[in-house]
mmCIF file of C-alpha atoms in Angstrom:
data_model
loop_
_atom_site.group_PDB
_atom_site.id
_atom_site.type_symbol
_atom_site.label_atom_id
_atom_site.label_comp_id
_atom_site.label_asym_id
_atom_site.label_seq_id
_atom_site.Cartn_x
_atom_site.Cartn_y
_atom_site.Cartn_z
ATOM 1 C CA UNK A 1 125.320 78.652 82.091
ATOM 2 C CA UNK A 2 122.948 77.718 84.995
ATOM 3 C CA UNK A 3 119.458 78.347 84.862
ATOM 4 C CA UNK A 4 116.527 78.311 87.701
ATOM 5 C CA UNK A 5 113.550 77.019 85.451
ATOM 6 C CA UNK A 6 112.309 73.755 85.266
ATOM 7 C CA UNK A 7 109.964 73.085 82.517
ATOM 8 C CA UNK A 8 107.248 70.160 83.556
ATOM 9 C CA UNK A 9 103.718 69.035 82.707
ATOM 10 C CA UNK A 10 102.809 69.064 86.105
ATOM 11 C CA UNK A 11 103.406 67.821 89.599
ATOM 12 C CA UNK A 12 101.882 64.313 90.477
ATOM 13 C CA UNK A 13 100.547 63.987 94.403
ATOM 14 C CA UNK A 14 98.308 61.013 93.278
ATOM 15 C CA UNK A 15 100.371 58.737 95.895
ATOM 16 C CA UNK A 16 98.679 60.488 98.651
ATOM 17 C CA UNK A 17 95.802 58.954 100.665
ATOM 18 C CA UNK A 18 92.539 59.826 99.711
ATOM 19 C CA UNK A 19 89.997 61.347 102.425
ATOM 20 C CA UNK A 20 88.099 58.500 103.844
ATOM 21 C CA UNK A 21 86.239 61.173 106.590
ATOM 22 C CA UNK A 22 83.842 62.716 104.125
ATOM 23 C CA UNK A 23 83.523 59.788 101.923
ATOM 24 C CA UNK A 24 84.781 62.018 98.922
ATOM 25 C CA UNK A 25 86.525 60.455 96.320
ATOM 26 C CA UNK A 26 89.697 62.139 94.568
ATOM 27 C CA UNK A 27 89.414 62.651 90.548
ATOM 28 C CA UNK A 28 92.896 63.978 89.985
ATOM 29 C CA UNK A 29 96.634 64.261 91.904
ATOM 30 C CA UNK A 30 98.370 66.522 89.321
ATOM 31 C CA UNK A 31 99.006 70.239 89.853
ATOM 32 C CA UNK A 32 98.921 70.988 86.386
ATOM 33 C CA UNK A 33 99.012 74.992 86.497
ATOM 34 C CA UNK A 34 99.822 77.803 89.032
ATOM 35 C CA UNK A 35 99.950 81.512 87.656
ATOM 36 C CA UNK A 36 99.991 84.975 89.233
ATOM 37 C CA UNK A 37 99.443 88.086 87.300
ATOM 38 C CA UNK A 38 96.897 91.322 87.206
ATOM 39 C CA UNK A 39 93.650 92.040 85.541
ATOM 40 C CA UNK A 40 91.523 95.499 84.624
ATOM 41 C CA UNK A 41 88.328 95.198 86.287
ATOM 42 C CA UNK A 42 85.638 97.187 84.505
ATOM 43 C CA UNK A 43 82.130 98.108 85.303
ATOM 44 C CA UNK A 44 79.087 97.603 82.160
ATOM 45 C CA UNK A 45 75.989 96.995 81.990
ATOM 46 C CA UNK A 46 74.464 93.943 80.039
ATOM 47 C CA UNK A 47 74.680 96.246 76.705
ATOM 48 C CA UNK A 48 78.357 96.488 76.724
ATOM 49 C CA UNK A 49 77.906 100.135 78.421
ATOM 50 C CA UNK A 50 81.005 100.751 80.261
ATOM 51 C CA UNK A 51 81.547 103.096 83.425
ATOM 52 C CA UNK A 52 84.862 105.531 83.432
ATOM 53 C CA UNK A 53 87.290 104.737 85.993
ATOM 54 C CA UNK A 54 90.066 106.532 87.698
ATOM 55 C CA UNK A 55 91.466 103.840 88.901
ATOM 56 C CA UNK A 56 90.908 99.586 88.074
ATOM 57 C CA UNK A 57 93.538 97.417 89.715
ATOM 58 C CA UNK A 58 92.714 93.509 90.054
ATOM 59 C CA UNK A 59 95.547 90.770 91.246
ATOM 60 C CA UNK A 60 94.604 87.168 90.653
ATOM 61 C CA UNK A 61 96.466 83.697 91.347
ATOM 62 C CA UNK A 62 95.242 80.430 89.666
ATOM 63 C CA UNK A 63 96.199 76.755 91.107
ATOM 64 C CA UNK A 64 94.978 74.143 89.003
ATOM 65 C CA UNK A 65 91.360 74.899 88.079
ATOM 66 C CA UNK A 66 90.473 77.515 90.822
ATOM 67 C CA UNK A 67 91.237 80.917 90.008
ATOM 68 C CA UNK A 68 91.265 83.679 93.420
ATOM 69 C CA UNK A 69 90.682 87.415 92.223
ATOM 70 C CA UNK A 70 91.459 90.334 94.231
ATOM 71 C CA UNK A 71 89.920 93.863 92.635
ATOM 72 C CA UNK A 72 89.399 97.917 93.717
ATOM 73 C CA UNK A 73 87.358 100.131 91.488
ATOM 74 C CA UNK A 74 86.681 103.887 91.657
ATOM 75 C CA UNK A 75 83.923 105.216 88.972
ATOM 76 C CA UNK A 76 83.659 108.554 87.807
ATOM 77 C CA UNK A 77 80.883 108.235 85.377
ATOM 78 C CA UNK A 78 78.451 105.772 84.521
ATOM 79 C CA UNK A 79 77.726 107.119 81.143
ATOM 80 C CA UNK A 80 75.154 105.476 79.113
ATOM 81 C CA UNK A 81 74.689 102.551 81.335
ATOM 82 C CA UNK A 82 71.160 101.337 81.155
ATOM 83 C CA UNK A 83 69.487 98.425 82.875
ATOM 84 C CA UNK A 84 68.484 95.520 85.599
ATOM 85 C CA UNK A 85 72.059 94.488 86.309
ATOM 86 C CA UNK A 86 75.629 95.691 86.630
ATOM 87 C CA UNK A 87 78.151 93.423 85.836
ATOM 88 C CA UNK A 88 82.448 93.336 86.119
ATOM 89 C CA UNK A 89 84.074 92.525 82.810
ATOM 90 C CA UNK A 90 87.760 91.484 82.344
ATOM 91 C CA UNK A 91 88.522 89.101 84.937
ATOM 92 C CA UNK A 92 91.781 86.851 83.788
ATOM 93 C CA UNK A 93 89.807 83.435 82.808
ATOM 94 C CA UNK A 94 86.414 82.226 81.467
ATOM 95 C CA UNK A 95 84.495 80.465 84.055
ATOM 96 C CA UNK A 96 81.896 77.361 83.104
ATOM 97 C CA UNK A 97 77.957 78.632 82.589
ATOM 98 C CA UNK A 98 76.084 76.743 85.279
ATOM 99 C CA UNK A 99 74.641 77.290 88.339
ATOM 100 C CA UNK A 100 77.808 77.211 90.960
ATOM 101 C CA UNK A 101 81.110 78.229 89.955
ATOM 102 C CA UNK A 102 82.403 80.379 92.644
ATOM 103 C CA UNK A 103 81.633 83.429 94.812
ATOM 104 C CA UNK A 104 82.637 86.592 96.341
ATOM 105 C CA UNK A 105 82.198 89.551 98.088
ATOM 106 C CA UNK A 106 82.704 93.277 97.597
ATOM 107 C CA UNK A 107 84.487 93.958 100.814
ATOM 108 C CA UNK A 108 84.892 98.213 100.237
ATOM 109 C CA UNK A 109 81.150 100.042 98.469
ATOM 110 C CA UNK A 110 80.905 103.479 98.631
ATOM 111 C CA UNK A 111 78.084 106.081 97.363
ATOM 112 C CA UNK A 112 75.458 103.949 95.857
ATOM 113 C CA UNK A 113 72.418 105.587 95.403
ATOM 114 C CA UNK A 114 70.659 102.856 97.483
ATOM 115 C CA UNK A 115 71.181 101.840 100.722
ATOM 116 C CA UNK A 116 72.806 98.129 100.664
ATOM 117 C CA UNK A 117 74.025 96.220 103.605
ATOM 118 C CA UNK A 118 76.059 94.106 101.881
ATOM 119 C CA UNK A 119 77.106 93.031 98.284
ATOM 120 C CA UNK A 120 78.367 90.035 96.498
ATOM 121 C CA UNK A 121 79.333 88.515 93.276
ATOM 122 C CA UNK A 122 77.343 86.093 91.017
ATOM 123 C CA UNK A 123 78.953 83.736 89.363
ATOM 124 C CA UNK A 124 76.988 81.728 87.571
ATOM 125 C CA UNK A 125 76.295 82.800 84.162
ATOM 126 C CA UNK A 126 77.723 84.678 81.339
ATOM 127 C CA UNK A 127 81.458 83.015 81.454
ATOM 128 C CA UNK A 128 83.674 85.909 80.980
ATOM 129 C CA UNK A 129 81.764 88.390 83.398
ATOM 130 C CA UNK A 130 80.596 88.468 87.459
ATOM 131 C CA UNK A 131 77.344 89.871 88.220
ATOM 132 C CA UNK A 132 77.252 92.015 91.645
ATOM 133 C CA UNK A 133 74.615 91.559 93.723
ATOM 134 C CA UNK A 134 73.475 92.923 97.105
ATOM 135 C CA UNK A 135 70.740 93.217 100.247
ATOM 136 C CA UNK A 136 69.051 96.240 100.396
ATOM 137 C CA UNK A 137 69.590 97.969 103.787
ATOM 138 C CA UNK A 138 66.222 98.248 105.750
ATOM 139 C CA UNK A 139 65.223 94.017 106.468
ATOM 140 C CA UNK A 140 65.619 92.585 103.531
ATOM 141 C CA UNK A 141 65.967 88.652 103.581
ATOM 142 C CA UNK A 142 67.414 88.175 99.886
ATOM 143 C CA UNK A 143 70.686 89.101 97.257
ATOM 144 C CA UNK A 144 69.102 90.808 93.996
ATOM 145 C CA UNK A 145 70.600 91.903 91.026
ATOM 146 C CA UNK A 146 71.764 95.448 91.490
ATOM 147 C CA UNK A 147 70.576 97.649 89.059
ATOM 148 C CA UNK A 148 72.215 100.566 87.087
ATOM 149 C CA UNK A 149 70.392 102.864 89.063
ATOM 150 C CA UNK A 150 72.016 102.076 91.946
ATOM 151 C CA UNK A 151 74.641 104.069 90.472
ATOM 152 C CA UNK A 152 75.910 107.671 89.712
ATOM 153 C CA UNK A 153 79.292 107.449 88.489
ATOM 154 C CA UNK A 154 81.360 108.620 91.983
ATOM 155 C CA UNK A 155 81.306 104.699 93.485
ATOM 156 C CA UNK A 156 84.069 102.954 94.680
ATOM 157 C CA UNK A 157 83.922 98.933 95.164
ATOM 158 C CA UNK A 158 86.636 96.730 96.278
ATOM 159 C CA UNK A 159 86.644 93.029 96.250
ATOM 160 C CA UNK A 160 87.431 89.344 96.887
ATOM 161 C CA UNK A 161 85.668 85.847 94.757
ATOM 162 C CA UNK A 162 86.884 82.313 94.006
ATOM 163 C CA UNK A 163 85.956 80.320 90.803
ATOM 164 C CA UNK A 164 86.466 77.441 88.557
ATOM 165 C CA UNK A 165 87.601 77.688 85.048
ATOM 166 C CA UNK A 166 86.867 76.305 81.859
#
């Protein structure tokens, strides 16, 4: 019997030449995981309060120690949500508890109850949730926290971030 899989620790690229134009220097030349798979993304506050969805669809791939997660939302309650903050629980891997980790954006909001011109996603606390954040429409010149009364329960977000792992 023939069989397609190949089981390895990793590959090893450490042969290649190492950047001289930035000055960087290279810590590691092994691809030492690559995965693909889906993820629920839910909506809380810092409580543990969780919106209803009817619908929570996330995609993510991870190479190595970056992890790319793909996400669309659509609320239909925020039940006893409380709070400064709304945050998105369930995303596929922990991420470290400092100050930079990653990123995103929410490319697709819908029927907040305050005006935003953008949001994004925070992540650099709490490992195992993102924090959404936003400018409010109107001038302003910073991202805040957005609150749980920003919500009503009839919102729909869809969106994009990057981050390390553990």
């Amino acid at each position: 019997t023939f069989s397609n899989e190949i089981t390895c620790t990793g590959i090893n690229i450490s042969s290649q030449t190492d950047t001289t134009a930035t000055g960087a220097d290279r810590t590691s030349g092994k691809l030492d995981h690559y995965e693909e798979g889906t993820w629920t993304p839910v909506i809380m506050d810092v409580t543990g309060n969780v919106a209803t969805s009817s619908q929570a669809n996330g995609s993510y791939t991870r190479i190595g120690n970056r992890v790319e997660i793909a996400f669309s939302i659509t609320l239909t309650s925020i039940g006893s949500m409380t709070g400064s903050y709304v945050q998105i629980k369930g995303i596929p891997f922990p991420h470290p508890n400092n100050d930079y980790n990653g990123g995103g954006n929410i490319v697709l909001f819908t029927n907040l109850n305050t005006s935003y011109s953008s949001l994004a996603i925070d992540v650099s606390s709490t490992t195992t949730v993102l924090w959404l954040t936003g400018v409010a429409a109107g001038g302003a010149s910073s991202h805040n926290y957005i609150p749980v009364s920003a919500l009503s329960g009839d919102e729909r977000f869809g969106g994009v971030a990057k981050y390390y792992v553990v």
